[in-house]
Short mmCIF file of N, CA and C in Angstrom, two decimals:
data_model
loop_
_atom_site.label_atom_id
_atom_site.label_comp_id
_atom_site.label_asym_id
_atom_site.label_seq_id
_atom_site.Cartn_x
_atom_site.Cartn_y
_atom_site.Cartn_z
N UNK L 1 102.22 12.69 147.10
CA UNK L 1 100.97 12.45 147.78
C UNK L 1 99.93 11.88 146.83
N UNK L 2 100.17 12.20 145.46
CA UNK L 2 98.97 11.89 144.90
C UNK L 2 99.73 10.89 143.53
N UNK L 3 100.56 10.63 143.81
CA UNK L 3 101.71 9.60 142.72
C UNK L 3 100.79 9.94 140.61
N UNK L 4 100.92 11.69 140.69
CA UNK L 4 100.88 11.97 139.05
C UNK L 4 101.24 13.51 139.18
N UNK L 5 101.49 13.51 137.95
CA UNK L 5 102.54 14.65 137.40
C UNK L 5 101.68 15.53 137.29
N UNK L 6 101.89 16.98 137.53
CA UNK L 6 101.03 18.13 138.38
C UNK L 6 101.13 18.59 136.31
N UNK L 7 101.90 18.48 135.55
CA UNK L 7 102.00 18.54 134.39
C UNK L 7 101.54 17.64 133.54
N UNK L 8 100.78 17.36 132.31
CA UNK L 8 101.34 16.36 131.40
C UNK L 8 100.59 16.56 130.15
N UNK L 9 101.33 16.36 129.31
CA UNK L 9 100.61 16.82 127.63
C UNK L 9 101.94 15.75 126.57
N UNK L 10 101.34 15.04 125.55
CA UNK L 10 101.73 14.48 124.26
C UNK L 10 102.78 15.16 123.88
N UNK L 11 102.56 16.90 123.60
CA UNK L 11 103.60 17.46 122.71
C UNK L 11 104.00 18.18 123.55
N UNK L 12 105.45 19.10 123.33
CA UNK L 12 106.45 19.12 124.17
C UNK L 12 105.88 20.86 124.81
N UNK L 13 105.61 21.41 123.44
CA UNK L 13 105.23 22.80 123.28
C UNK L 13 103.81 23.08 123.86
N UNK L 14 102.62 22.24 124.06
CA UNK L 14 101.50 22.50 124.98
C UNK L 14 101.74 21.70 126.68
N UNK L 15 102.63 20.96 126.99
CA UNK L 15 102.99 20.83 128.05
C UNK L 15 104.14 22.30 128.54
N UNK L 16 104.91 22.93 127.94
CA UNK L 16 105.41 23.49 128.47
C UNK L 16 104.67 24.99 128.48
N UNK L 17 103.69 25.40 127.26
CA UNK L 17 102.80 26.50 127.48
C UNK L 17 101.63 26.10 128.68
N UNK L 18 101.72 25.00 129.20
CA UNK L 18 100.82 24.59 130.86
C UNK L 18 101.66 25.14 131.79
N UNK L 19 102.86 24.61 131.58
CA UNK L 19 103.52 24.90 132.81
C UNK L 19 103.86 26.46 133.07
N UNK L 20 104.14 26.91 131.67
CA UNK L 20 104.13 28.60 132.10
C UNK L 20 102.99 29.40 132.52
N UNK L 21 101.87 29.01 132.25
CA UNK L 21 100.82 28.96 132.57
C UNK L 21 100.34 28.35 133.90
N UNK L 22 100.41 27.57 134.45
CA UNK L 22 100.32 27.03 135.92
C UNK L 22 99.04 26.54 135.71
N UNK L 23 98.59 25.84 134.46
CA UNK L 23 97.19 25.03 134.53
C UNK L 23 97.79 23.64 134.37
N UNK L 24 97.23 22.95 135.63
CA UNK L 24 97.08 21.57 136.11
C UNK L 24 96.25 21.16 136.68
N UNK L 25 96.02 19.70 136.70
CA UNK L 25 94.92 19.28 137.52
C UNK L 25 95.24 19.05 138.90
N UNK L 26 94.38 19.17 140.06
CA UNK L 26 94.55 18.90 141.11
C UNK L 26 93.98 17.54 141.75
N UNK L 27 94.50 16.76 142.23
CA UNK L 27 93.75 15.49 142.59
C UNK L 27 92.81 16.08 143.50
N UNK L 28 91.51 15.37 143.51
CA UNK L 28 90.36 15.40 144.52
C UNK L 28 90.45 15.38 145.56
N UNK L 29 90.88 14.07 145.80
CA UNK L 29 91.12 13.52 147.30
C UNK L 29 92.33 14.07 148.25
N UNK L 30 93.16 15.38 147.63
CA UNK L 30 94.01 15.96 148.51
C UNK L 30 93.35 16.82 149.41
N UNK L 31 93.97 16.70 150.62
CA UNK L 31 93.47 17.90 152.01
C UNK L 31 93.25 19.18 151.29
N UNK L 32 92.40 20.13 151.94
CA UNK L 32 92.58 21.31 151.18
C UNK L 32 94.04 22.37 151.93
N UNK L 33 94.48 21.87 152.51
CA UNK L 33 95.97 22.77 153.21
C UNK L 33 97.00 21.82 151.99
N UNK L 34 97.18 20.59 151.21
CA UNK L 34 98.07 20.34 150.66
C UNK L 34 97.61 20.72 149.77
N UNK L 35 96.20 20.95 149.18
CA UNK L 35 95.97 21.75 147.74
C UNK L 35 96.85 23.34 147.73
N UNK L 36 96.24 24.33 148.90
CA UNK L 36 97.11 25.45 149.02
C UNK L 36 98.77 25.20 149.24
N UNK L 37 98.90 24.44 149.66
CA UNK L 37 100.43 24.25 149.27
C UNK L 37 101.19 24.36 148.21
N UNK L 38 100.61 22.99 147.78
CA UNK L 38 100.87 22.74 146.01
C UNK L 38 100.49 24.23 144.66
N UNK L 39 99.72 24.74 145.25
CA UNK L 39 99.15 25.70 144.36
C UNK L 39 100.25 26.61 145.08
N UNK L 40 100.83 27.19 146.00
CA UNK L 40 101.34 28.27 145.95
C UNK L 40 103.08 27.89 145.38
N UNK L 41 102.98 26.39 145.78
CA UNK L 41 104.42 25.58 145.17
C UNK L 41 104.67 26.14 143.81
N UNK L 42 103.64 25.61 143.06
CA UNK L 42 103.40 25.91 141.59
C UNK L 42 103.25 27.10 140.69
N UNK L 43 103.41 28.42 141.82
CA UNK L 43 102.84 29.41 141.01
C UNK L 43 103.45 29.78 140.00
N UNK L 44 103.21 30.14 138.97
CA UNK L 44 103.86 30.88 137.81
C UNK L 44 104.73 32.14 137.70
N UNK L 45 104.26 32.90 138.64
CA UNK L 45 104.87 34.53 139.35
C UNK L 45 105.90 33.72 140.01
N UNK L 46 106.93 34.19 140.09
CA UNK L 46 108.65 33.80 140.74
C UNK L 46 108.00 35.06 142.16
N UNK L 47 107.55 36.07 142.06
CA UNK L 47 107.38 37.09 142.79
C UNK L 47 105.98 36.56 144.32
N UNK L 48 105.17 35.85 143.66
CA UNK L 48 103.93 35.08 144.35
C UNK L 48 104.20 33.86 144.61
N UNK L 49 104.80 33.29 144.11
CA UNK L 49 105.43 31.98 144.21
C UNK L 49 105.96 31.32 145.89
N UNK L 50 105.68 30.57 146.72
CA UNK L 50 106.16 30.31 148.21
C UNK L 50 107.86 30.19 148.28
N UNK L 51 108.29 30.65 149.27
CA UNK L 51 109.65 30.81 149.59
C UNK L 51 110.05 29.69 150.63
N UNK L 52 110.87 29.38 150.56
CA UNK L 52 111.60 27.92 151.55
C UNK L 52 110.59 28.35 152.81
N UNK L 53 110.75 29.66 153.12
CA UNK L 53 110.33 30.02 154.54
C UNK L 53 108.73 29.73 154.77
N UNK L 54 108.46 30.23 153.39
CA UNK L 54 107.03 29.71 153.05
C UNK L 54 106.36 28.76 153.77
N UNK L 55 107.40 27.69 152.91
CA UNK L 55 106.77 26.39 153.08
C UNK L 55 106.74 25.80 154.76
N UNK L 56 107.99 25.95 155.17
CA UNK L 56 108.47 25.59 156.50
C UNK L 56 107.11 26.49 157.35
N UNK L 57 106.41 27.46 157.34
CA UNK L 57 105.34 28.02 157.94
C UNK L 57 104.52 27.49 157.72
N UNK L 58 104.28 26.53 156.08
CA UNK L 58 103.07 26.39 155.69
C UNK L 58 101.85 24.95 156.92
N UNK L 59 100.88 25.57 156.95
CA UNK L 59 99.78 24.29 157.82
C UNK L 59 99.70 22.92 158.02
N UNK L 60 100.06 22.52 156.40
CA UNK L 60 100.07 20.98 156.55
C UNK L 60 101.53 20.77 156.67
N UNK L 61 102.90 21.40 156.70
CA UNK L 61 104.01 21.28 157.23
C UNK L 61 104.27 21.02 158.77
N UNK L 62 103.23 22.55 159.09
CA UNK L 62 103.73 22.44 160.72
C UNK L 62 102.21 21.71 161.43
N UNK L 63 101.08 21.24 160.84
CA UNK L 63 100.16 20.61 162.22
C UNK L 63 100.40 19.39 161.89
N UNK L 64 99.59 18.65 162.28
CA UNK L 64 99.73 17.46 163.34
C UNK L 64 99.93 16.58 162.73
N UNK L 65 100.65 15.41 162.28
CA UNK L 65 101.50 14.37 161.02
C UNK L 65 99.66 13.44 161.42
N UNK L 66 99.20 13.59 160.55
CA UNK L 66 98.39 12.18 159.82
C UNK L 66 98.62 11.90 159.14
N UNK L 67 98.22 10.67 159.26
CA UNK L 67 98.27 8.66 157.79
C UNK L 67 97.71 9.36 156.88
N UNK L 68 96.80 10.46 156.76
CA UNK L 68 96.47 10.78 155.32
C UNK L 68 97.35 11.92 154.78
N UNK L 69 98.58 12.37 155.23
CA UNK L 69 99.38 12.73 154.16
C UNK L 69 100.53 12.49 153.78
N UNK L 70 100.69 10.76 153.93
CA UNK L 70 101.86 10.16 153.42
C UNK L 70 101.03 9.36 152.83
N UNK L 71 101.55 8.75 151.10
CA UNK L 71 100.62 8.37 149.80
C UNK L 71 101.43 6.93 150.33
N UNK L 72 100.24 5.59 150.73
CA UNK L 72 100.32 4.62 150.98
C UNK L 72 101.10 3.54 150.36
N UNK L 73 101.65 2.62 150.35
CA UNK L 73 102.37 2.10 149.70
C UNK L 73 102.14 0.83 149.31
#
C-alpha cells in the first residue's frame, strides 16, 4: 500500500534491533484501519501479535473495497 519497507537501517545489527523492537515508520497517508492493521501485523509479542483469524476479521479486510487501498500503479 505504501511501496517502503516497514524496516530499514545501513547496518545489519540496528535494523534488526528495530525489528525486535517493532519501531518503524508509518506512512501518513495510510487509512487509519490499515495503520491498525499493519501495527497489529507487526507486533513484536508472538502472544499480541494478529492471528490469520485476526486479520480475516480485521475492518479494512472485511468493509467496503475502495481505490484508496490498492497502491496505484
Amino acid at each position: 500500500a505504501s511501496r517502503q519497507l516497514p524496516f530499514d537501517d545501513e547496518a545489519d545489527s540496528i535494523l534488526y534491533s528495530k525489528i525486535k523492537q517493532g519501531k518503524y515508520q508509518m506512512p501518513q497517508d495510510l487509512s487509519t484501519e490499515l495503520k491498525d492493521l499493519i501495527n497489529n501485523l507487526l507486533q513484536p509479542l508472538p502472544i499480541k501479535r494478529y492471528t490469520i483469524q485476526d486479520i480475516w476479521k480485521h475492518p479494512w479486510i472485511t468493509g467496503p473495497t475502495q481505490i484508496s487501498k490498492f497502491p496505484s500503479q
